[in-house]
Tab-separated table of C-alpha atoms and ligand atoms in Angstrom:
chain	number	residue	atom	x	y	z
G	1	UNK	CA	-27.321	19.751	-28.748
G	2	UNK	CA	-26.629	20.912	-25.038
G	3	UNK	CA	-24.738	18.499	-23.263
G	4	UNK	CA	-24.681	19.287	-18.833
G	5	UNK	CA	-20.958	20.541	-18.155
G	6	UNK	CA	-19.541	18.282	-15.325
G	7	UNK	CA	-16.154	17.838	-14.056
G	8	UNK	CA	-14.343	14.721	-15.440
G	9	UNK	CA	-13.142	12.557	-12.558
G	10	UNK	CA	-10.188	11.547	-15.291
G	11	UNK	CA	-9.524	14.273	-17.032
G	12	UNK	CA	-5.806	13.317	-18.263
G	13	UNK	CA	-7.518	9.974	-19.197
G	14	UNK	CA	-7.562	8.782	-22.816
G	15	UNK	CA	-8.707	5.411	-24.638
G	16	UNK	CA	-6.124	2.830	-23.383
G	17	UNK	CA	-3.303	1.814	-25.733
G	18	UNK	CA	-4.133	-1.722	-26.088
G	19	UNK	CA	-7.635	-0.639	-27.512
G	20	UNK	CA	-5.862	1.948	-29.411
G	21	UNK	CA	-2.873	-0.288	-30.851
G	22	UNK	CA	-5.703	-3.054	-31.474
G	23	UNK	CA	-8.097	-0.647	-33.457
G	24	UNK	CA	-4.783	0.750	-35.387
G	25	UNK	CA	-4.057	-2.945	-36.245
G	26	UNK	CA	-7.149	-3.518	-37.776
G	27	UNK	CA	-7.449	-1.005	-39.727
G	28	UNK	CA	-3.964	-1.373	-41.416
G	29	UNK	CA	-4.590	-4.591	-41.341
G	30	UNK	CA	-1.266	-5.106	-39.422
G	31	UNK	CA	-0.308	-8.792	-37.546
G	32	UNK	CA	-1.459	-7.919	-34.029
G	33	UNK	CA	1.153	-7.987	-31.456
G	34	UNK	CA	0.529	-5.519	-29.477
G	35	UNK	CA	-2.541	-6.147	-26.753
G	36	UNK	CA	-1.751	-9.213	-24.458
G	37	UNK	CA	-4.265	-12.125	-26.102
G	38	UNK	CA	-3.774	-14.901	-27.558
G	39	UNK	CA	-5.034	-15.742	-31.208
G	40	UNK	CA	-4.952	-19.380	-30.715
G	41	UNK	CA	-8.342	-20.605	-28.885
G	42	UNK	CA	-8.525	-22.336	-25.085
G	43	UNK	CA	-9.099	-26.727	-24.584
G	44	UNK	CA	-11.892	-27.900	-26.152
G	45	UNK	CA	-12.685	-29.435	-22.953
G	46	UNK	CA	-12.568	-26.465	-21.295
G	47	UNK	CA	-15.616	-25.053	-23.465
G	48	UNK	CA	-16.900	-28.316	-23.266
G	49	UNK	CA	-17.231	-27.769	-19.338
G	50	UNK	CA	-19.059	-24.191	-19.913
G	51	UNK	CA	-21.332	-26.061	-22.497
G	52	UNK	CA	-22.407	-28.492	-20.250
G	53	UNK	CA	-22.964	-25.818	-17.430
G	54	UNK	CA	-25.241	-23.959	-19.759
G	55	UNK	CA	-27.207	-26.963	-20.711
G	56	UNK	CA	-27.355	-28.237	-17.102
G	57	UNK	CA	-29.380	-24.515	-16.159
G	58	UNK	CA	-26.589	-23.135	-14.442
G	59	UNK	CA	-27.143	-19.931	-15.846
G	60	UNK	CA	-28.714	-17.788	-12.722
G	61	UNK	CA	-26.645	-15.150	-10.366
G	62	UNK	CA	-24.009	-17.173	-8.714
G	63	UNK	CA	-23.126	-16.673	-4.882
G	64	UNK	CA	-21.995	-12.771	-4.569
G	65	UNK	CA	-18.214	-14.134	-3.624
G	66	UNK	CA	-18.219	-16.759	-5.901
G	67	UNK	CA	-19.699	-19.960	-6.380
G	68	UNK	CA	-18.217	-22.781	-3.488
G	69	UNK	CA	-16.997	-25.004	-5.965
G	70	UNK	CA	-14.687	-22.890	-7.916
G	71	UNK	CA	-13.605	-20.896	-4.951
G	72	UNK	CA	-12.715	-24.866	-2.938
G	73	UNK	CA	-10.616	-25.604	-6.176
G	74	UNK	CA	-8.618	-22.479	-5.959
G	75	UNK	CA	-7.798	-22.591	-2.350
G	76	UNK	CA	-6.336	-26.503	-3.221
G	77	UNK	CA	-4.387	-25.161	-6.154
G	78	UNK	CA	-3.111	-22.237	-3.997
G	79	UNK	CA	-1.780	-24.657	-1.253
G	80	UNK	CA	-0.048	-26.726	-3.867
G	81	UNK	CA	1.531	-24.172	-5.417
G	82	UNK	CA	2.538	-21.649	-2.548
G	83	UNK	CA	1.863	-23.365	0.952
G	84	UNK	CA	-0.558	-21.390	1.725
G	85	UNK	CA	-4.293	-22.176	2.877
G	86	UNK	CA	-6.648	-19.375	1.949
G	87	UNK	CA	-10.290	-19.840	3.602
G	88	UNK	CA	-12.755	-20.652	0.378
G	89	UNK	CA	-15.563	-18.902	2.662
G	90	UNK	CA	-13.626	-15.977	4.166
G	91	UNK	CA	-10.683	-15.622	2.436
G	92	UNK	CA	-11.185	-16.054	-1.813
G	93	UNK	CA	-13.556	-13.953	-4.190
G	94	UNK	CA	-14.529	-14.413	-7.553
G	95	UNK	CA	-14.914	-11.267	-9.851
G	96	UNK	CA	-15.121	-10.225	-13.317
G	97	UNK	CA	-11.513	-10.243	-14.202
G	98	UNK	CA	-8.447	-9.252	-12.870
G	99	UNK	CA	-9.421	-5.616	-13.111
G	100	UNK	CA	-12.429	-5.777	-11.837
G	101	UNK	CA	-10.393	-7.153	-7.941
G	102	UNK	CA	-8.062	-4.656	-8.716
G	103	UNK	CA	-10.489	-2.104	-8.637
G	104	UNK	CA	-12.596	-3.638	-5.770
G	105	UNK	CA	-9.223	-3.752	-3.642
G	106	UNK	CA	-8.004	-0.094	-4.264
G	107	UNK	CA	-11.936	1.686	-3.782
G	108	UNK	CA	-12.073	-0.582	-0.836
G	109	UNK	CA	-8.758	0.475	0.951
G	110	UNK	CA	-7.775	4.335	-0.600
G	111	UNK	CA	-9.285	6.579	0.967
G	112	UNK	CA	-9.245	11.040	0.049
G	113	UNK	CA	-5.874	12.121	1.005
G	114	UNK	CA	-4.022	8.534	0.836
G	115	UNK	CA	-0.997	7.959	-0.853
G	116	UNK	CA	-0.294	4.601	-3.069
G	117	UNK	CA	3.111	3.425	-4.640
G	118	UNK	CA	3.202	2.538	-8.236
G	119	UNK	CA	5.911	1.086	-9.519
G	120	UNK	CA	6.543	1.837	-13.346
G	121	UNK	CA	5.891	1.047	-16.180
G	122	UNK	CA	2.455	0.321	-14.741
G	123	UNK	CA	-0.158	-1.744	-15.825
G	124	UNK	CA	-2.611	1.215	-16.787
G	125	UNK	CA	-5.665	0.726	-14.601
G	126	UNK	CA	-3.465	1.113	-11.185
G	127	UNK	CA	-3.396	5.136	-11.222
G	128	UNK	CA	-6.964	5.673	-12.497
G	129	UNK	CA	-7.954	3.409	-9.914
G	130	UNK	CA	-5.852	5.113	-7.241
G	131	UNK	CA	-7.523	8.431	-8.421
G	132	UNK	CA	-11.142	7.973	-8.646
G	133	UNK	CA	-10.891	7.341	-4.939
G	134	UNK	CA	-9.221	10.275	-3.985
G	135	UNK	CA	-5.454	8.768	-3.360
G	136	UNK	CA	-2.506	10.369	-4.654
G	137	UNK	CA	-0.096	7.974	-6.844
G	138	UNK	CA	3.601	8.033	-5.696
G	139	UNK	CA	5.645	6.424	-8.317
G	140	UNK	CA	8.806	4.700	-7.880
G	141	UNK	CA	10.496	4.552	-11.344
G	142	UNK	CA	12.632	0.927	-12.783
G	143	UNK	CA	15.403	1.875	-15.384
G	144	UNK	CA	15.817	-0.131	-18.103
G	145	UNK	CA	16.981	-2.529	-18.942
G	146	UNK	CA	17.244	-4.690	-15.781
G	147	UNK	CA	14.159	-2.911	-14.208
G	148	UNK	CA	15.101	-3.932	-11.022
G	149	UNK	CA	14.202	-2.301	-7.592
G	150	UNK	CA	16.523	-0.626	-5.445
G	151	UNK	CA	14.420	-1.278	-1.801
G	152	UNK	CA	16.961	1.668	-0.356
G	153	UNK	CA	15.484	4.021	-2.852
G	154	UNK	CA	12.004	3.093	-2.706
G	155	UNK	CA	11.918	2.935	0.868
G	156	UNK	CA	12.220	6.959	0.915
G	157	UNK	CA	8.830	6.886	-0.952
G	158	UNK	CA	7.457	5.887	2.397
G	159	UNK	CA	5.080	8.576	4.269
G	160	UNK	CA	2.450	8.461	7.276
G	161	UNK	CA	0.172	8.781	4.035
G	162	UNK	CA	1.107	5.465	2.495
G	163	UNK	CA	-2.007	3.541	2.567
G	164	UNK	CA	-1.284	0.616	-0.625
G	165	UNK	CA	1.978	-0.386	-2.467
G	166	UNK	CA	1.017	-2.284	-6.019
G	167	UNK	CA	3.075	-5.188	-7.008
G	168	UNK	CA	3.377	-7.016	-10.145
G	169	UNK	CA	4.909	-10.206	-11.201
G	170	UNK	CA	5.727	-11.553	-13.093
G	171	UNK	CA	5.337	-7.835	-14.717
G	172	UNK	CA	3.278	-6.400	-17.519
G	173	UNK	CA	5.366	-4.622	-19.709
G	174	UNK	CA	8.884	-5.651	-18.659
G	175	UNK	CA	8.440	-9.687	-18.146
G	176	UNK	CA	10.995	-9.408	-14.622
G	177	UNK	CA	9.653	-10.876	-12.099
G	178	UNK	CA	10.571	-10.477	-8.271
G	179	UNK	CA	13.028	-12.504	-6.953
G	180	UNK	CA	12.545	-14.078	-3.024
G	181	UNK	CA	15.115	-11.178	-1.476
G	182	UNK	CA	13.053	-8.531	-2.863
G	183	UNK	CA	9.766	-9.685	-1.107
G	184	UNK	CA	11.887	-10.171	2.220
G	185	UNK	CA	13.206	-6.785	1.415
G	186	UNK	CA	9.581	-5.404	1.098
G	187	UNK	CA	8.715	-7.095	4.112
G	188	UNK	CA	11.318	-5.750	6.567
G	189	UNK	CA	10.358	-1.951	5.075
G	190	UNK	CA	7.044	-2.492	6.127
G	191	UNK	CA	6.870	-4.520	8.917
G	192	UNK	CA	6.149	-1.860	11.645
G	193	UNK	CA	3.503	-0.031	9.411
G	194	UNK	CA	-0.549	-0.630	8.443
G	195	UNK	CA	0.802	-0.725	4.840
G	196	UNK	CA	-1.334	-3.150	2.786
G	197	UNK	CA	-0.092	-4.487	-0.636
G	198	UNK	CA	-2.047	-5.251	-3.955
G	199	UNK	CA	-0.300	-8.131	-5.400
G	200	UNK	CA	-1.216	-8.419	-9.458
G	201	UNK	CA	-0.335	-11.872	-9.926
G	202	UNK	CA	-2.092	-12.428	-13.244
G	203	UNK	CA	0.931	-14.327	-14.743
G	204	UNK	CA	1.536	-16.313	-11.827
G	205	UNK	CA	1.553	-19.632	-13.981
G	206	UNK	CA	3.604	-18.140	-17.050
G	207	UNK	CA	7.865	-17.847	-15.076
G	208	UNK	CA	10.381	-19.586	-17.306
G	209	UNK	CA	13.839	-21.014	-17.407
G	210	UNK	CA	13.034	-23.076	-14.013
G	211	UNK	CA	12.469	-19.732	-12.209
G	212	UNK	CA	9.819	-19.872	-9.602
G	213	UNK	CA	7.263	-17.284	-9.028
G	214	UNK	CA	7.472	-15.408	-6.108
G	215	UNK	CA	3.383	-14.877	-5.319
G	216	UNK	CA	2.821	-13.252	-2.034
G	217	UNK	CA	1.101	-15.643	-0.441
G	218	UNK	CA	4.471	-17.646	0.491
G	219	UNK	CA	5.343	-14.804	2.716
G	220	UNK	CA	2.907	-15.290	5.711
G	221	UNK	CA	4.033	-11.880	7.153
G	222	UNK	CA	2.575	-10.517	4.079
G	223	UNK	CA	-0.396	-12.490	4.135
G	224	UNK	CA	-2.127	-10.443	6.503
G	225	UNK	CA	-2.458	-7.576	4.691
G	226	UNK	CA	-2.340	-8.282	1.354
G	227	UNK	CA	-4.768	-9.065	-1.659
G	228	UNK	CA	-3.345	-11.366	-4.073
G	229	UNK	CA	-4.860	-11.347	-7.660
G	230	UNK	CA	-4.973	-13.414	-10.382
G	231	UNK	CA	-7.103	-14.391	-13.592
G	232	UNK	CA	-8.119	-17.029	-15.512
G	233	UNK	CA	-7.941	-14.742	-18.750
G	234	UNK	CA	-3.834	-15.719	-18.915
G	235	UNK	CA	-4.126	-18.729	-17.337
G	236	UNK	CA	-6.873	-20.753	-19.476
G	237	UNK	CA	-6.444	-18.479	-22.588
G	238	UNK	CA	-9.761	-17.375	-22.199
G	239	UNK	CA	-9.143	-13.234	-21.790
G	240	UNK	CA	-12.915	-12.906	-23.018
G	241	UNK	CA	-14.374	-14.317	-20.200
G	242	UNK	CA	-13.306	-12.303	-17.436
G	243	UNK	CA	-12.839	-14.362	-14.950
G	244	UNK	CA	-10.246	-13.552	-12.122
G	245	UNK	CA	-10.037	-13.880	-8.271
G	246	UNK	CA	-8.878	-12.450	-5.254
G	247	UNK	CA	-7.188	-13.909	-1.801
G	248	UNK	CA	-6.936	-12.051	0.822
G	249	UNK	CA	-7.584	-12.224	4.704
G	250	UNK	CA	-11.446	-12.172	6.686
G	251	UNK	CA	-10.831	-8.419	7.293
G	252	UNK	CA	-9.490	-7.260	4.039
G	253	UNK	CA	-12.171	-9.860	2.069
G	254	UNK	CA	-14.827	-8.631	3.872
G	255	UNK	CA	-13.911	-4.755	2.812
G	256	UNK	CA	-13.781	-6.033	-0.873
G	257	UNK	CA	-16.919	-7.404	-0.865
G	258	UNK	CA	-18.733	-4.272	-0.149
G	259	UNK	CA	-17.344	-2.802	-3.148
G	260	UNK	CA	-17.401	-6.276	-5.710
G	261	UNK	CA	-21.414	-6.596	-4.548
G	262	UNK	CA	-21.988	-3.254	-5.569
G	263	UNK	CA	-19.513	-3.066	-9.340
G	264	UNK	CA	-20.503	-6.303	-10.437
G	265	UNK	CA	-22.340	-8.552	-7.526
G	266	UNK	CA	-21.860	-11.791	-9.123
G	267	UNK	CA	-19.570	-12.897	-12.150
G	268	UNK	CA	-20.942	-15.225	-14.345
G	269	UNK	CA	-22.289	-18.523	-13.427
G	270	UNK	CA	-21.395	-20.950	-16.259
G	271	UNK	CA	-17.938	-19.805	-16.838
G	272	UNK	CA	-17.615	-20.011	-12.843
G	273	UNK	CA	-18.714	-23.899	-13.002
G	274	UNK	CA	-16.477	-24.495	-16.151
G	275	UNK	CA	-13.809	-23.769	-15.009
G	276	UNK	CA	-13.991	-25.353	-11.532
G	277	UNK	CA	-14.225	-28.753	-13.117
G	278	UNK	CA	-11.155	-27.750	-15.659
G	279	UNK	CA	-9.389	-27.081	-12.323
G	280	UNK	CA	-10.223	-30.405	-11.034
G	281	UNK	CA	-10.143	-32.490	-14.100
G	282	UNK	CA	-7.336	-30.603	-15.816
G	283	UNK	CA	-5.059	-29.016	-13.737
G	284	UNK	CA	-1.763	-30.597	-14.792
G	285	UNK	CA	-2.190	-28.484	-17.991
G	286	UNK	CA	-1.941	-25.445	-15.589
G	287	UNK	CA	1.163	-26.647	-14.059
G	288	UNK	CA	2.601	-27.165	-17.688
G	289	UNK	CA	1.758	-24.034	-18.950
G	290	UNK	CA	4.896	-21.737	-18.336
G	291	UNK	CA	6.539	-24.814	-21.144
G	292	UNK	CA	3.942	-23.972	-23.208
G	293	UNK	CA	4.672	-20.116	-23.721
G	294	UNK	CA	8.753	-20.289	-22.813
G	295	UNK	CA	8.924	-22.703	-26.616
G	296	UNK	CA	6.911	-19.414	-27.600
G	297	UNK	CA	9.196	-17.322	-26.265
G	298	UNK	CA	12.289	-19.098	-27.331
G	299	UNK	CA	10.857	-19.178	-31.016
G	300	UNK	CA	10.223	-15.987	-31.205
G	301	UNK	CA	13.496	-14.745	-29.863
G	302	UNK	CA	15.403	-17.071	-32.554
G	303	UNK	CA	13.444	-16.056	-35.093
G	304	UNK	CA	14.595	-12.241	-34.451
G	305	UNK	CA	17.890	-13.371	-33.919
G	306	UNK	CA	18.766	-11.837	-37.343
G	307	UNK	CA	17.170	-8.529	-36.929
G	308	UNK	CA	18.262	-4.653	-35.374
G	309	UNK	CA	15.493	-5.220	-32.592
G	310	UNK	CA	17.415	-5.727	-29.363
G	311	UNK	CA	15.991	-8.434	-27.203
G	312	UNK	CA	15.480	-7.236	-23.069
G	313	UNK	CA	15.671	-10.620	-20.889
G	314	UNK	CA	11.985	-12.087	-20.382
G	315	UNK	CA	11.716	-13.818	-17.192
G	316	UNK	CA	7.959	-14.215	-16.884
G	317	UNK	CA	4.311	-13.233	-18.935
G	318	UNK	CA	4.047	-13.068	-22.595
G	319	UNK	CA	5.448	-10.169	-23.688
G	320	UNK	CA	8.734	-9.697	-25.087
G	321	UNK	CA	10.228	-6.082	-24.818
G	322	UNK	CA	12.669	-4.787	-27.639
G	323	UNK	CA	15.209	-1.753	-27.858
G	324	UNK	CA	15.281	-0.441	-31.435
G	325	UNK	CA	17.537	2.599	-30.919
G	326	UNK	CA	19.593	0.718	-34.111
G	327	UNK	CA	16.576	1.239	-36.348
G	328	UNK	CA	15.062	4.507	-35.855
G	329	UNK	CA	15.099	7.574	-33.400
G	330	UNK	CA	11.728	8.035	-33.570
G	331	UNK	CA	9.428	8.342	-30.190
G	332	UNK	CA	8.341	4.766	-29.376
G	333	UNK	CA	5.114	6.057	-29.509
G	334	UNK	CA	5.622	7.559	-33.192
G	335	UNK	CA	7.756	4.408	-33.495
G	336	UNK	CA	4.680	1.917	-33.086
G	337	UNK	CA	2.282	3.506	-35.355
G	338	UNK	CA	4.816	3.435	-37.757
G	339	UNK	CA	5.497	0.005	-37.209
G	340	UNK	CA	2.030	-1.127	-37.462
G	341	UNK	CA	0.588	1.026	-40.326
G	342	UNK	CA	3.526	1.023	-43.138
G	343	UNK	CA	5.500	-2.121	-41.746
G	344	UNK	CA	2.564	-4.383	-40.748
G	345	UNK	CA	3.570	-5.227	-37.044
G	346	UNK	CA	1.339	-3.696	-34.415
G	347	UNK	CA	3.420	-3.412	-30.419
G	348	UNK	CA	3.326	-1.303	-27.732
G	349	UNK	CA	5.183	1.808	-26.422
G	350	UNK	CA	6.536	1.095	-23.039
G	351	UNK	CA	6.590	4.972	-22.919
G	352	UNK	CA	2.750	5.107	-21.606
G	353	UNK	CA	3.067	2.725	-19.065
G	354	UNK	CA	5.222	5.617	-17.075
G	355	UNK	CA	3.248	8.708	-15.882
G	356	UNK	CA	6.222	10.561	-17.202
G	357	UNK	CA	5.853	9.363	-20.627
G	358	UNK	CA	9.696	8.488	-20.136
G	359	UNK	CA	10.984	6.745	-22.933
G	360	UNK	CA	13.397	4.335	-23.208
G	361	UNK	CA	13.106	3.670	-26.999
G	362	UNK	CA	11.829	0.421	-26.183
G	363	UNK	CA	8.432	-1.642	-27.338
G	364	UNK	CA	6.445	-4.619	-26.309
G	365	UNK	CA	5.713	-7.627	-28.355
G	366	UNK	CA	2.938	-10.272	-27.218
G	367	UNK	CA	4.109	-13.909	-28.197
G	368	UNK	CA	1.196	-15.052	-27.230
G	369	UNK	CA	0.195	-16.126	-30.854
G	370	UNK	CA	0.267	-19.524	-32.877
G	371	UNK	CA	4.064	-20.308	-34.390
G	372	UNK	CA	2.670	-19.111	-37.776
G	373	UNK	CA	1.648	-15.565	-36.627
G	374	UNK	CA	5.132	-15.359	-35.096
G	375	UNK	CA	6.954	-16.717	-37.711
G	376	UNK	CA	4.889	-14.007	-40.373
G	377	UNK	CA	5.909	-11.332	-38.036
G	378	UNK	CA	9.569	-11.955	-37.525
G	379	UNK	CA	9.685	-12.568	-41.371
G	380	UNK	CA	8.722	-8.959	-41.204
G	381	UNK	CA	10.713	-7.608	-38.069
G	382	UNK	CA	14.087	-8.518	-39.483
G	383	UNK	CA	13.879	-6.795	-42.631
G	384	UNK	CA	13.249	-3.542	-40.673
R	401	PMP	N1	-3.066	-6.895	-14.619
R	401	PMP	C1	-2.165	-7.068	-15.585
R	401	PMP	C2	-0.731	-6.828	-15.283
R	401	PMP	C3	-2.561	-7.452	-16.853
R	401	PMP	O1	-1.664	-7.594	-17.820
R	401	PMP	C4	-3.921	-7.692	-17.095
R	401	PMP	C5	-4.311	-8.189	-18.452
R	401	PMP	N2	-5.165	-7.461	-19.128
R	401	PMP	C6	-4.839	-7.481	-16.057
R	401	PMP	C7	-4.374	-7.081	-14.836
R	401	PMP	C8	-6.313	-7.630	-16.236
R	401	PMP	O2	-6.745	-8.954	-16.233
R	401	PMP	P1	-8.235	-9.342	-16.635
R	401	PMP	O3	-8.266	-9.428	-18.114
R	401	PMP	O4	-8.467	-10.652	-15.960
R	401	PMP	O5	-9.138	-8.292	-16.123
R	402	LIG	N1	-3.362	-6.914	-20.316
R	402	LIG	C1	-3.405	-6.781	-21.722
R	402	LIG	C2	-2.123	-6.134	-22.196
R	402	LIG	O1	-1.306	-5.714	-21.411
R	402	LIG	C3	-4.545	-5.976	-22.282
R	402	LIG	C4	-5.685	-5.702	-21.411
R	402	LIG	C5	-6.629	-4.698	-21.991
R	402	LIG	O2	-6.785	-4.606	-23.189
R	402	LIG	N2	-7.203	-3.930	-21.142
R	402	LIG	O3	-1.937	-6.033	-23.372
């Protein structure tokens, strides 16, 4: 057959590695801990509330920003939480995930020419994102294994070009999270610039050992130019449903917009009322939620306690990252597959969250499973 020859907008792109790890799971039938989801299902009363949305014929296109109530409950939750009041009408959109603002907030603000600061590991839709509008990626790199940010070196990665910086915390692969100093430290670098910032907040509601999360909208000089994200997928356990937000300023909301009305326009209408009334009715369980997955955390890390894997401090999310230069000195990459197809545990490589491929010998666990499925993997993971 003739296929038309076009140029590939992503031509260094492959199938992402949580679809790949997943798929490689399955077929070897390995326990899967290696894409962030967890195998346990959300309240009852959560699907409860969708149910009864269904049956009460909320099932049209909701509002293109969101339906009111859902967006009203969010602005409360954000005051209680951070102190800040974000504008239901103006100021807070609804979309199809997490990715889905992300993408919305980087087409809307990159333009040919612009450059954007990563910092890896990377969550992997950031640079593909970056590059389908025509920005270049700068990356600033974290060393392991305190992944920490040195504000004197990334300040050099400054340029009249710098359109974005991308944050993330608490952070998907590493589980740090940013402390209150590096935010004012952030702040002070770009206070005299038009530098906007796309906060990915997604684990906002999953910090532990009393830490507290640092979200970007406590910092009202950041306010102004920054969209905050978030998504219901981590919070309610519900990653299927896609469901995530973004806050952001009139100006910066109104940008977004023109780019969410055109991707997705609406997101869906039942899961939208659902969850409004969970937020309402429920929201205590939100606040108690970071309990809920440190026990995980803690029981996972005791139950390795025994083994070669070497534990790097989780401050926040649900992944737990492990050196295993005492086991093997394979590539992490050769590492995993190994690891999921003749031992029976599926993780990630950290290696292909950096654009370098760097590798630290280091892979990511999700605890986001029920005690069992953690207990039958560390059964496995200590033998290694
Ligand atoms: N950002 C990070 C850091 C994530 O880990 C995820 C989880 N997949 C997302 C964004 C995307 O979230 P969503 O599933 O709501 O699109
Ligand atoms: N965020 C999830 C992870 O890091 C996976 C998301 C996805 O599969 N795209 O594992």
């Amino acid at each position: 057959m003739n296929f038309p020859h076009f140029p590939s907008k992503l031509p260094q792109t492959g199938t992402s590695i949580f679809t790949v790890m997943s798929a490689l799971a399955q077929k070897h039938q390995a326990i899967n801990l290696s894409q962030g989801f967890p195998d346990f299902d959300c309240d009852r009363s959560l699907t409860y509330m969708v149910n009864q949305a269904i049956k009460h014929g909320h099932n049209q296109y909701a509002p293109m920003p969101g339906l009111p109530w859902l967006k009203e409950e969010i602005s409360a939750f954000t005051q209680e939480c951070y102190g800040t009041t974000y504008d239901p009408e103006t100021e807070i959109t609804i979309t199809s995930g997490a990715t889905e603002a992300i993408y919305c907030a980087i087409t809307a603000t990159v333009n040919e020419g612009d450059e954007v600061i990563v910092i890896e590991p990377a969550y992997d839709s950031y640079i593909p994102n970056i590059k389908l509008n025509g920005g270049s990626p700068v990356c600033y790199t974290l060393e392991a294994p305190d992944f920490r940010i040195n504000w004197d070196h990334f300040k050099r990665l400054i340029t009249n070009h710098t359109r974005l910086i991308i944050l993330n915390t608490p952070h998907n692969p590493t589980g740090t999270i940013l402390h209150e100093s590096d935010i004012r430290q952030l702040a002070a670098i770009i206070k005299d610039t038009q530098i906007m910032i796309v906060s990915d907040e997604v684990y906002e509601h999953i910090i532990f050992d009393g830490k507290q999360h640092q979200s970007i909208s406590r910092f009202p000089e950041l306010v102004s130019r920054s969209f905050v994200i978030s998504s219901f997928g981590k919070t309610l356990h519900t990653t299927g449903w896609k469901l995530g937000y973004c806050l952001a300023p009139p100006p910066l909301t109104k940008e977004l917009r023109k780019v969410h009305q055109f991707v997705t326009f609406s997101t869906s209408t039942p899961f939208q009322h659902g969850v409004a009334r969970y937020m309402k009715e429920e929201k205590e369980k939100i606040i108690q939620l970071k309990h809920f997955y440190q026990a995980k955390r803690d029981l996972f890390l005791s139950l390795m306690k025994n083994s070669r894997f070497e534990p790097i401090p989780c401050s926040g999310t649900y992944f737990q990252l492990m050196k295993y230069d005492q086991i093997s000195d394979k590539s992490d990459t050769e590492f995993s597959q190994w690891l999921t197809s003749e031992v029976g545990v599926a993780c990630i490589p950290v290696s292909v969250f950096y654009r370098s491929g760097k590798d630290n010998k280091i892979v990511r666990f999700c605890f986001a499973k029920e005690d069992e499925t953690l207990e039958k993997a560390a059964e496995i993971l200590v033998k290694v």
